[in-house]
XYZ file of C-alpha atoms in Angstrom:
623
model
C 165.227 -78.379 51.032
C 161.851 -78.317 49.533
C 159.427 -76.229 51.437
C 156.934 -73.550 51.249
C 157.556 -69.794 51.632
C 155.168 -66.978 52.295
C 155.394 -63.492 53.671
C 154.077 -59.822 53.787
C 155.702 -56.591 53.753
C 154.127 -53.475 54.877
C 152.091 -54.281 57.742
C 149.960 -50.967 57.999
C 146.585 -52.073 59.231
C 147.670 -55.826 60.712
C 146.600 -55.646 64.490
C 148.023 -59.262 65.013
C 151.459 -59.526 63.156
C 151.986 -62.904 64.771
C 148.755 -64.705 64.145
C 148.839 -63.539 60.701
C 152.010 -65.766 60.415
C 150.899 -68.687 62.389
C 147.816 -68.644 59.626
C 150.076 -68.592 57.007
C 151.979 -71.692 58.438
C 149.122 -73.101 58.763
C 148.152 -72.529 54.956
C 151.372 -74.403 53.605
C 152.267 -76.785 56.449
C 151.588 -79.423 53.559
C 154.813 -78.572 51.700
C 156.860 -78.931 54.832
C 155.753 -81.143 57.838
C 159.182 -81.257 59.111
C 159.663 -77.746 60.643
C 158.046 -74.749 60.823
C 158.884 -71.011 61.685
C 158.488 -67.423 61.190
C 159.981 -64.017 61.380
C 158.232 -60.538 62.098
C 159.055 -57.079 62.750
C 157.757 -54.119 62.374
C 157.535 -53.684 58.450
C 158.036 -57.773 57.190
C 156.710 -61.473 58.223
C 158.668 -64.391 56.976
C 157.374 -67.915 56.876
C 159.284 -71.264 56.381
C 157.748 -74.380 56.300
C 160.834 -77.063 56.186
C 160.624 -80.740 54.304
C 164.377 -81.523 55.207
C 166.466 -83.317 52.553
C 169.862 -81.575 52.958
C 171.323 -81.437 56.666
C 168.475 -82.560 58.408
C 169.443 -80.756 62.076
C 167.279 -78.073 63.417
C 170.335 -76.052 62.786
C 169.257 -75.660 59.042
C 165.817 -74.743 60.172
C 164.308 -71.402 58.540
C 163.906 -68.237 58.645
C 167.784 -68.694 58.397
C 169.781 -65.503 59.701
C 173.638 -64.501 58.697
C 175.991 -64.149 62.023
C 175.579 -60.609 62.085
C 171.689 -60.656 62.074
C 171.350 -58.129 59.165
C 169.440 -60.598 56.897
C 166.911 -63.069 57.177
C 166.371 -65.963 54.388
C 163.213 -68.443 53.660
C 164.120 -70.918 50.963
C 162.251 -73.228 49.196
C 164.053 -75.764 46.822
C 167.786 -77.246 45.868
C 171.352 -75.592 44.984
C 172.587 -78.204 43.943
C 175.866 -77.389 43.272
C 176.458 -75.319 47.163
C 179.614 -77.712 47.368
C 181.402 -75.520 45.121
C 180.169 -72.689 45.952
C 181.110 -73.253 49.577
C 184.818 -73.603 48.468
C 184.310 -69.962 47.295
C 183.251 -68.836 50.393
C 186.469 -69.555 52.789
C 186.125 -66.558 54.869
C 182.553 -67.188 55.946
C 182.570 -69.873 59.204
C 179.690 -72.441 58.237
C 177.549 -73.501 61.239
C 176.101 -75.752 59.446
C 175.740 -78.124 56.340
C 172.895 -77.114 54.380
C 172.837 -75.285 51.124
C 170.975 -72.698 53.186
C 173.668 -71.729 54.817
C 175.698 -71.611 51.811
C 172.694 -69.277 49.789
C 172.832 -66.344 52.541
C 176.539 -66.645 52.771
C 177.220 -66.415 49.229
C 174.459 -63.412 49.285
C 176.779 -61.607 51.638
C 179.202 -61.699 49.452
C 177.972 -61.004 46.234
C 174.601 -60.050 46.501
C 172.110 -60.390 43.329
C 175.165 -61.717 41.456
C 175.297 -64.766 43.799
C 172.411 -66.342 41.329
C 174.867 -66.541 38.598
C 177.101 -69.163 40.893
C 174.031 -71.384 41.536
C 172.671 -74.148 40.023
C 169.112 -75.621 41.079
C 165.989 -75.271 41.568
C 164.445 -72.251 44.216
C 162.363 -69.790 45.123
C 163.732 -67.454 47.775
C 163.489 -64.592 49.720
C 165.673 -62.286 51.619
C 165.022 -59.355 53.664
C 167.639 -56.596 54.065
C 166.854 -55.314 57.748
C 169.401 -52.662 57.599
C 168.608 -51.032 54.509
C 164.516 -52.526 54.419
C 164.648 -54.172 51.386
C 163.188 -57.315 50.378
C 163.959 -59.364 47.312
C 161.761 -62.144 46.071
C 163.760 -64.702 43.599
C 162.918 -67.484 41.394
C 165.187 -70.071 39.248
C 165.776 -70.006 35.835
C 163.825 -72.717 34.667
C 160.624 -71.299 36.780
C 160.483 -74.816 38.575
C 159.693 -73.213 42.099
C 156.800 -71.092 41.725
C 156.316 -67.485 43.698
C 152.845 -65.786 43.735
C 152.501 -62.269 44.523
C 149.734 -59.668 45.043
C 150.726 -55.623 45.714
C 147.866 -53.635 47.514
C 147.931 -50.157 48.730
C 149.217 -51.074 52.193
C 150.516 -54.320 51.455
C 152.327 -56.993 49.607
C 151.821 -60.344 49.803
C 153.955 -63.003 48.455
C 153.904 -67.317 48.797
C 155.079 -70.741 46.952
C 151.037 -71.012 46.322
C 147.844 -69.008 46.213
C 146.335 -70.548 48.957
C 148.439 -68.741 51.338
C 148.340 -65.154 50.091
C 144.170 -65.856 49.943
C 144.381 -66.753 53.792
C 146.049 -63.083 54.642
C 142.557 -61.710 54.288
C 144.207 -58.825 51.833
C 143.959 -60.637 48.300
C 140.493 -59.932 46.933
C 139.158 -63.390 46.113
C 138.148 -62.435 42.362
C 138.280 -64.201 39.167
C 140.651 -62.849 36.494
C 138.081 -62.942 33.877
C 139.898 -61.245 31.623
C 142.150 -64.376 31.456
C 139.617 -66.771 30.783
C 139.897 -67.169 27.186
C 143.644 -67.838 27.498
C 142.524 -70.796 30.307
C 139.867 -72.272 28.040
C 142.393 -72.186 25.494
C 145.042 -73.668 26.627
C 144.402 -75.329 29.652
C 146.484 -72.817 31.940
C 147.187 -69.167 31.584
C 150.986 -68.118 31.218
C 153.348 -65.979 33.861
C 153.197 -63.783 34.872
C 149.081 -64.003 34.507
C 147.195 -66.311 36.638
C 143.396 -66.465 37.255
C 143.560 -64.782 40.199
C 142.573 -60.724 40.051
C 146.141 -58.862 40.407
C 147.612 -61.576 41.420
C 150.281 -62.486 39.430
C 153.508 -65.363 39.022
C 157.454 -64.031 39.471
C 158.471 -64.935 35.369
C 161.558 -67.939 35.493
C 164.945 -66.288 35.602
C 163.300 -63.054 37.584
C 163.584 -61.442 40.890
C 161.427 -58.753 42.647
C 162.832 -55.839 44.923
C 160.781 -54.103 47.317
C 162.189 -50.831 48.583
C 160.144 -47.953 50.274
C 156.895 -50.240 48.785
C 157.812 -49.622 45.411
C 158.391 -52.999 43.618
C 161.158 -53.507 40.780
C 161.114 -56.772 38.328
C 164.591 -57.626 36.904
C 165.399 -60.391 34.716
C 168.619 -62.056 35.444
C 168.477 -65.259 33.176
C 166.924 -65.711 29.665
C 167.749 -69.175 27.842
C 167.647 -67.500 24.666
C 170.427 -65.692 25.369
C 172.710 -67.995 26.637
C 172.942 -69.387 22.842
C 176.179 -68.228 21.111
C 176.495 -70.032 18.184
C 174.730 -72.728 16.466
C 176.703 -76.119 17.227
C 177.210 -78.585 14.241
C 179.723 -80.930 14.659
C 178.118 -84.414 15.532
C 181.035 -86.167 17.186
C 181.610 -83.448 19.985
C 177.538 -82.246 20.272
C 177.245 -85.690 21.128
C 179.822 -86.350 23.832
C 178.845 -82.432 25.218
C 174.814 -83.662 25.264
C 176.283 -86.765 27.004
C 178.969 -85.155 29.254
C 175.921 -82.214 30.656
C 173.617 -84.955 31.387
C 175.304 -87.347 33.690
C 176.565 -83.794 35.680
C 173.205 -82.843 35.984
C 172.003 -86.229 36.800
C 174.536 -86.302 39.344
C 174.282 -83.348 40.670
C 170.058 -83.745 41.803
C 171.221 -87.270 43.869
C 172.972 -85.544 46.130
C 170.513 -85.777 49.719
C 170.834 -87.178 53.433
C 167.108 -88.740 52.472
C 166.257 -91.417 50.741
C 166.320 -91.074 46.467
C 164.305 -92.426 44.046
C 163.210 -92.116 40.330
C 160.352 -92.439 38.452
C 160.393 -95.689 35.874
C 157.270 -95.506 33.224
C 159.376 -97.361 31.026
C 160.024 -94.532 28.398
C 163.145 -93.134 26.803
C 163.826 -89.888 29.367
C 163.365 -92.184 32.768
C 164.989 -95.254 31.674
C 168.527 -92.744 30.651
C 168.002 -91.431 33.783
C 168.059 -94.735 35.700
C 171.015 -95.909 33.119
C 173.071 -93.064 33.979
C 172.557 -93.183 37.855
C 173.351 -97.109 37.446
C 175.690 -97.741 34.540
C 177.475 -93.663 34.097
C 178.100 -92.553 37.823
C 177.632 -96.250 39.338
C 175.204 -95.285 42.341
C 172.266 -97.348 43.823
C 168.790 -96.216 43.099
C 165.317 -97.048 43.811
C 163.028 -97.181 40.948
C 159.249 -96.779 41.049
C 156.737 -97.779 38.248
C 153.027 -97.419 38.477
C 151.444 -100.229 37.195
C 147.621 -100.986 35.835
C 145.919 -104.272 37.027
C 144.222 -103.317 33.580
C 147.067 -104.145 31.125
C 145.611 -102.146 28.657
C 146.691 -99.257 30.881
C 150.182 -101.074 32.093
C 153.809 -100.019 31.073
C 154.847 -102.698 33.493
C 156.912 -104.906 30.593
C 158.965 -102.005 29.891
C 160.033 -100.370 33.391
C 160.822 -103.953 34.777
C 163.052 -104.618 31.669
C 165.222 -101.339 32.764
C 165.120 -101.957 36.391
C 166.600 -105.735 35.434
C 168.646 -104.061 32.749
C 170.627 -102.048 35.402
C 169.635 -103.870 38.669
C 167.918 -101.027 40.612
C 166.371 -101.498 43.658
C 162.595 -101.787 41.837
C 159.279 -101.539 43.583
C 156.082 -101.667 41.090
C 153.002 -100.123 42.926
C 150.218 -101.542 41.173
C 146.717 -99.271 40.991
C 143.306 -100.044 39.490
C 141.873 -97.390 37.554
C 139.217 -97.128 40.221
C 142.045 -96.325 42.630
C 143.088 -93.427 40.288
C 139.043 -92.235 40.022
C 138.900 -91.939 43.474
C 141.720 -89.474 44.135
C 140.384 -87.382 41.475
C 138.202 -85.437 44.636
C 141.183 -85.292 46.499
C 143.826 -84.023 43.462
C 141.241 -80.965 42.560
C 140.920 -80.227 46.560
C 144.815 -80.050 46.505
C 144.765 -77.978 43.270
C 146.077 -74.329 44.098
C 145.364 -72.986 40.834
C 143.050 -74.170 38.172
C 144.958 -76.753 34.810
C 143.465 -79.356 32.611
C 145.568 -81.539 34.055
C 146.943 -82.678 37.711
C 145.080 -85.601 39.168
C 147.422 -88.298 37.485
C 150.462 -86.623 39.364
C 148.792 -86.371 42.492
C 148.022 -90.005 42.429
C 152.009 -90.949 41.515
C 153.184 -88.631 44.098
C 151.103 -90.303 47.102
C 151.914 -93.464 45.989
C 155.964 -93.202 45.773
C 155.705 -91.214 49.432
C 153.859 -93.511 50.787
C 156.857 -95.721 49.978
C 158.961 -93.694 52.209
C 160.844 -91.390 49.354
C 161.354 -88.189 50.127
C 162.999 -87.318 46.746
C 162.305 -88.337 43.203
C 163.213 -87.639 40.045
C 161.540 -87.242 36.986
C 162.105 -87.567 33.128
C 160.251 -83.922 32.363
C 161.710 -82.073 29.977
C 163.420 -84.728 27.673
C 160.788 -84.411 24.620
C 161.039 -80.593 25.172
C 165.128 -79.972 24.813
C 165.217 -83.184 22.032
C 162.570 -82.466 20.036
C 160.126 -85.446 21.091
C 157.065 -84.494 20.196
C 154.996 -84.535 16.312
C 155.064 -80.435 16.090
C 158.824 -80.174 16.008
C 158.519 -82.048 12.975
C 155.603 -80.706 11.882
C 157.012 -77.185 12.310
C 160.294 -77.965 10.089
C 157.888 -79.473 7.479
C 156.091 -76.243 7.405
C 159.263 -74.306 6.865
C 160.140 -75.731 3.796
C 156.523 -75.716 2.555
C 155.713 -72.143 2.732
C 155.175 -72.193 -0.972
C 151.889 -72.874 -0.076
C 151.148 -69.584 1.555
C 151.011 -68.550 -2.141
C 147.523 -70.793 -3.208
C 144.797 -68.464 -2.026
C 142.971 -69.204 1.337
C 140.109 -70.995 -0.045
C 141.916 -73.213 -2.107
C 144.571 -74.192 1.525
C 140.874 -74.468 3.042
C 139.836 -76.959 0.192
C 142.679 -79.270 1.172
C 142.613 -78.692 4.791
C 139.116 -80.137 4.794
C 139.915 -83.173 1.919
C 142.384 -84.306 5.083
C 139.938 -84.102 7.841
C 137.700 -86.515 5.423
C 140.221 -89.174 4.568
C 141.704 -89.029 8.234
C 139.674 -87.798 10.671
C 140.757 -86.432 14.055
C 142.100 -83.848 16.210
C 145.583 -83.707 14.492
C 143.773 -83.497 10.843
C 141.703 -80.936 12.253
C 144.850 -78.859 13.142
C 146.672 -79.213 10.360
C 143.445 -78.223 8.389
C 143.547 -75.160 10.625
C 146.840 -74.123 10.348
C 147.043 -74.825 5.980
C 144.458 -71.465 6.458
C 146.656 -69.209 8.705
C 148.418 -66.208 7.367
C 151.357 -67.136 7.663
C 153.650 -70.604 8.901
C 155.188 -68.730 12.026
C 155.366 -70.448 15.201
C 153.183 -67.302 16.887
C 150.539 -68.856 14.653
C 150.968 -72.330 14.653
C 152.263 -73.190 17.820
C 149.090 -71.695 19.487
C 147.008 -74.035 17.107
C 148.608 -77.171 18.347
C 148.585 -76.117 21.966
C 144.982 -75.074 21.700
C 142.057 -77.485 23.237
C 138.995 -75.792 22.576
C 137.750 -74.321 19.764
C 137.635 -70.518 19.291
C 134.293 -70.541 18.112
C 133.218 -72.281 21.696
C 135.262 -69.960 24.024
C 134.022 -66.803 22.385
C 129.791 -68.930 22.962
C 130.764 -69.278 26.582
C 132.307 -66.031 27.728
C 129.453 -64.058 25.381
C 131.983 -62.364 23.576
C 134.397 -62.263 20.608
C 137.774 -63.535 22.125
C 140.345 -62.553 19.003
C 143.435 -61.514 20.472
C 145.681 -63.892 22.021
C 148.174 -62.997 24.459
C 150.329 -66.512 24.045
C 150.761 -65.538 20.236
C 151.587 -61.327 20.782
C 154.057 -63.052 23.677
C 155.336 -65.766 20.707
C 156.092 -63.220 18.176
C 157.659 -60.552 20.334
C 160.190 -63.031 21.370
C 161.052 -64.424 17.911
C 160.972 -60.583 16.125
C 163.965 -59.365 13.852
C 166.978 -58.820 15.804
C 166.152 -60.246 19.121
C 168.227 -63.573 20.479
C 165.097 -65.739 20.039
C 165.202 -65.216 16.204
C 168.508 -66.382 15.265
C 167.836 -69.680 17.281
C 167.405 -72.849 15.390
C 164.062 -73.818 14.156
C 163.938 -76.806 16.697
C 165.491 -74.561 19.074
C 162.307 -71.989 18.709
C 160.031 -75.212 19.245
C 161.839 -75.749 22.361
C 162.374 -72.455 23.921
C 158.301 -72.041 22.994
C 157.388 -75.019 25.041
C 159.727 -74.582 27.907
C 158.134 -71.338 28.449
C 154.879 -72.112 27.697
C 153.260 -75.499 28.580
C 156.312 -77.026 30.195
C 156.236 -74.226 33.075
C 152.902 -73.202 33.228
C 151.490 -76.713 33.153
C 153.323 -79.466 33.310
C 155.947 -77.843 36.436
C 153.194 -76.082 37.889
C 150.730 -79.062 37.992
C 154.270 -81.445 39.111
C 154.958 -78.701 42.281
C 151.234 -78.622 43.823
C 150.095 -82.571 43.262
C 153.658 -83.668 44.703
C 153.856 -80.770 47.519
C 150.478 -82.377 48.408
C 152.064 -84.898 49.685
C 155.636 -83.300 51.091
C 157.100 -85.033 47.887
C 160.306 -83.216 46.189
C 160.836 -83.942 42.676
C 163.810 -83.088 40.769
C 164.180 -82.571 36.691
C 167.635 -82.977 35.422
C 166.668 -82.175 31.817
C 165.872 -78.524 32.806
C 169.289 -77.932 34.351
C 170.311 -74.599 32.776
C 173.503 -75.448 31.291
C 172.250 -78.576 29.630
C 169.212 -76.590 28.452
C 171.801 -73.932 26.835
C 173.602 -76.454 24.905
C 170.750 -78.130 23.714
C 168.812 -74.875 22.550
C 172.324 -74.151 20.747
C 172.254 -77.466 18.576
C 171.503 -77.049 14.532
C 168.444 -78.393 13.042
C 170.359 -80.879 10.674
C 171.972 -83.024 14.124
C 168.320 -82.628 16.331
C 166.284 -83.550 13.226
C 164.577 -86.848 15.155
C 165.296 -89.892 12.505
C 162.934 -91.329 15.417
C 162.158 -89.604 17.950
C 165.187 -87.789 20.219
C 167.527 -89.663 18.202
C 170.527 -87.642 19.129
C 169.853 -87.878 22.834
C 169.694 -91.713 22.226
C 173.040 -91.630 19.951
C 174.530 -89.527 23.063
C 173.878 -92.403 24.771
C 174.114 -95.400 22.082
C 173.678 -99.081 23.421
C 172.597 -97.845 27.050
C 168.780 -98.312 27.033
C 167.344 -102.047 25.245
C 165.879 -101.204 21.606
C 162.432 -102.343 23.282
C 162.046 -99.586 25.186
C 164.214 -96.880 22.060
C 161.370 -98.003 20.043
C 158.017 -98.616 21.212
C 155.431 -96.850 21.329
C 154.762 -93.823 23.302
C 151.343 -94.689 25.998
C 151.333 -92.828 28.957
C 148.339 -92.369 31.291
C 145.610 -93.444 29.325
C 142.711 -94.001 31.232
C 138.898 -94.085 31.070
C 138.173 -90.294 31.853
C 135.399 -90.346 28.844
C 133.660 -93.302 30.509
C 134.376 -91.371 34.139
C 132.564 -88.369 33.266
C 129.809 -89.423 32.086
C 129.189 -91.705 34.833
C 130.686 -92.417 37.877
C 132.318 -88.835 37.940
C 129.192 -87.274 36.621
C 128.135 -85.320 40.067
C 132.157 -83.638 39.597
C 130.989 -82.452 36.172
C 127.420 -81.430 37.423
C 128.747 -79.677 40.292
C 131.257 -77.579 38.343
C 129.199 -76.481 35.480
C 126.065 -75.286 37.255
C 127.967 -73.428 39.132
C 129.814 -71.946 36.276
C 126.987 -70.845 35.108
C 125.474 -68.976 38.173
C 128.277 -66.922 38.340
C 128.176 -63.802 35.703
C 131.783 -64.971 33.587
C 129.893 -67.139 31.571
C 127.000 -67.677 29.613
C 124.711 -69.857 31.378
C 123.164 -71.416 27.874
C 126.530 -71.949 26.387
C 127.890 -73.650 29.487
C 125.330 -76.247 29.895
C 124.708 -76.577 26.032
C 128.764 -77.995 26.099
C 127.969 -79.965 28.518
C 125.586 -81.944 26.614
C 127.720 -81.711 23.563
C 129.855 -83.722 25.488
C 127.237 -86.070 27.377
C 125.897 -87.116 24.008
C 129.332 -87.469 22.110
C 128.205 -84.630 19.951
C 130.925 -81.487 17.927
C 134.345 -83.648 19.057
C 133.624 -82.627 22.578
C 135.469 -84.879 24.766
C 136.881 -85.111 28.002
C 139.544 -82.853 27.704
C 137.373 -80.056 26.432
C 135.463 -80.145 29.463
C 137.662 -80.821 32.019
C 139.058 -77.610 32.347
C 135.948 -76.161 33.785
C 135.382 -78.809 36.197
C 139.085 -78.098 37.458
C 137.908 -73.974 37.359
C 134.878 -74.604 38.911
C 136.273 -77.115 41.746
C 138.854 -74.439 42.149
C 136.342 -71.386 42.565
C 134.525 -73.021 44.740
C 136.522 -74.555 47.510
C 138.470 -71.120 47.815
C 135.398 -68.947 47.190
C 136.182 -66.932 44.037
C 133.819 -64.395 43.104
């Protein structure tokens, strides 16, 4: 069941234990309209707020309890595979016929090794009233996010930040010292986030609180998981093939109604093929389309949904419907990203439509190497002979490319022909980065020289550990499914959809397929085109129209947006901005105009990042 969780042990100095949790409802009643409850006693409160997908009696409601009364469970998200583990479990007499039920049982039995059984995605807690302990867990893939804040007296957990800002105990202070990693990058990466001492439970973690001293342990790494490189084509292929359907099948089981999302590109039509064509199950299909047809994939999604005779609906949007959520997205936004409103807009759309459930092509370009820096990176590889010609002379060439063929991805290349060195803890940060070193260092009024993301790259990829006997694809991936995959694209996918009491469900990032893939040598992933091996996995499913157009996406008018009709957003967010004493009031409004008058490459994507931060601070009243 997707939901929203939130709690606080140690309750020294709470006069009013039960409004405190009634607040908290209140704070993520969004994420579950369906049911809501809590739990308190003397040292814990518990909240649940319930969007029911899986048994949908008040039986299965939360705070869920074992027979005995020992434990206590809030859960937000999906095992998806609790069948099986349920077959494991003979002994325990089921009440009901949620996974729920099935989590707390299998906890009693096991304990912390229950998470090795499961496969989904979740964020849970259990509390331990015999012994008072509390453990806070999240999956492996960090899908379902946990937020956390430790005090003196108190610590204060939640599925979003919202919630542990309502308790009254967070301080509502800006992580400043994580700005340059936000302006960098567009998000900052767990366990960081922009809120002071606040901080994000890392994927594959769990947190256990015992006489209010709090453990982290790591129970899942996907490097590790790799143990030798797989080369034979035949069998990688029928394995890639094999994982995917099982994880496809395994996210449409639900007692509400299922969709998927259909843009018309390679990782949702598969997903529509298999459900139709692999496992032979109806779906509904949803596609977004543009009345602008500049914008519109329509062509493509309606040849898959008449491919494989889904149950299609096309919801058709303006961009002027899409400008006017934009107020709405960034007062949903829980924490500050350079991206979100697009999502938000989807998300409202395909609920409104009366889907409970979707899911979603993320992923696919990560694990099958769909994007230009996995080929970039391999090209790099086997030119490190250049790391030889002096600096200058790399420089020389670096800027000869930026005059024949201007742009952002000449101006990174040119950037990274001048780095030390062709590792990905230097070059991956380059082609991640949005604005310019030389900027963030103007606007925060100092030198900003170390990066985090890069110390963080290089640790994981140094001599001797898992990470560095991966395959150079494999790096790529494991880079961005840590990076940008969790930290923005999952993060940004849980609070727009939540918004709206939306679940959505990635079968690409189910662990074991994940595992294989990170497992597979360079010479079979090498993209002829791009994610040629998932398509050969798959050969003569999906209509060469849609193997090899062109990739579009979202694009819409946010230059034209920003300087006009979303103009008062921008306004709003940078004078602010600069009131406040993280920035440099000169620097802040003299980007602004860089990017009013088209001036230094500033466009919208530079700048919307602050009008996110500044919305953000704002609304929730960050110092």
């Amino acid at each position: 069941m997707m939901c929203g969780i939130a709690g606080v042990y140690g309750l020294e100095g709470i006069a009013d234990a039960q409004g405190l949790a009634k607040g908290l409802t209140n704070s993520i009643q969004h994420r579950g309209p369906d049911a809501s409850n809590t739990y308190a006693d003397e040292l814990v409160v518990l909240v649940h707020t319930r969007l029911s997908i899986l048994d949908l009696d008040e039986r299965s409601n939360q705070p869920f309890k074992d027979p005995a009364g020992r434990y206590v469970l809030v859960f937000n998200g999906e095992i998806y595979n609790f069948k099986a583990v349920k077959k494991e479990l003979s002994s325990y007499t089921f009440t009901t016929e949620s996974d729920t039920e099935v989590l707390l049982a299998a906890w009693l039995k096991w304990g912390i090794d229950c998470l090795s059984r499961f496969n989904g995605m979740f964020a849970f807690t259990i509390w331990d009233k015999a012994k008072k302990e509390l453990f806070i867990v999240r999956d492996r893939m960090g899908i379902k996010p946990v937020y956390f804040y430790q005090g003196d007296k108190n610590f204060v957990f939640g599925s979003e930040l919202r919630a542990l800002l309502y308790t009254g105990l967070v301080p509502r202070k800006l992580a400043s010292e994580h700005l340059a990693e936000y302006l960098k990058y567009q998000t900052v990466h767990a366990p960081r986030t922009l809120l002071k001492d606040v901080f994000l439970i890392p994927a594959g973690s769990y947190l256990k609180i015992a006489d209010a001293t709090v453990t982290e342990h790591q129970y899942w790494k996907a490097e590790e998981q790799v143990a030798q490189r797989k080369v034979d084509a035949a069998s990688v292929k029928a394995e890639t093939k094999q994982l995917l359907i099982e994880a496809v099948d395994r996210r449409l089981v639900s007692d509400v109604r299922i969709g998927a999302f259909l843009s018309g590109g390679i990782d949702s039509s598969l997903l529509v093929g298999i459900i139709r064509k692999e496992l032979n199950k109806p779906i509904d299909t949803f596609a977004i389309t543009f009345k602008e047809k500049e914008f519109s994939e329509a062509k493509y999604s309606r040849m898959v949904a008449e491919r494989f005779q889904t149950q299609h609906h096309e919801i058709e949007l303006s961009s002027e419907d899409f400008k006017e959520k934009i107020p709405l997205a960034l007062d949903a936004m829980d924490h500050p990203s350079g991206d979100g409103p697009n999502s938000y807009t989807v998300a409202e759309a395909v609920k409104k439509q009366g889907i409970t459930v979707a899911l979603s092509g993320l992923g696919g370009d990560e694990l099958f190497a769909g994007y230009p820096f996995f080929t970039r990176h391999l090209d790099l590889q086997q030119k490190k002979y250049l790391l030889s010609f002096p600096p200058f002379i790399r420089g020389i060439i670096g800027k000869l490319l930026m005059q024949v063929k201007p742009g952002t991805t000449s101006q990174k290349i040119a950037e990274t022909l001048s780095l030390p060195y062709f590792d990905l803890a230097y070059t991956y940060p380059v082609n991640r980065r949005v604005l310019a070193e030389n900027w963030i260092s103007k606007l925060l009024g100092k030198e900003t020289k170390r990066d985090v993301l890069s110390e963080e790259i290089n640790e994981l990829f140094a001599f001797g550990t898992f990470g560095s006997r991966l395959p150079e694809l494999s790096k790529v991936s494991l880079v961005e499914l840590g990076t940008y995959m969790q930290n923005a694209l999952l993060r940004d996918t849980d609070q727009m959809s939540m918004a709206h009491a939306l679940e959505v469900r990635v079968p690409f990032l189910d662990h074991k397929l994940v595992s294989h893939c990170l497992s597979i040598s360079d010479k079979l992933k090498y993209p002829k085109y791009p994610k040629s091996l998932l398509i050969e996995s798959f050969e003569g499913l999906l209509p060469d129209e849609v193997v090899h157009r062109e990739k579009m996406g979202f694009v819409l008018p946010w230059e034209n947006w920003l300087r006009n009709d979303l103009k008062s957003l921008l306004d709003s967010s940078f004078t602010f901005l600069s009131s406040t004493r993280h920035f440099d009031a000169m620097a802040i409004m003299e980007l602004k105009t860089s990017f009013e008058n088209k001036q230094d490459g500033i466009n919208w994507s530079r700048v919307w990042p602050l009008v996110t931060l500044g919305a953000w601070m704002q609304k929730h009243e960050i110092d």
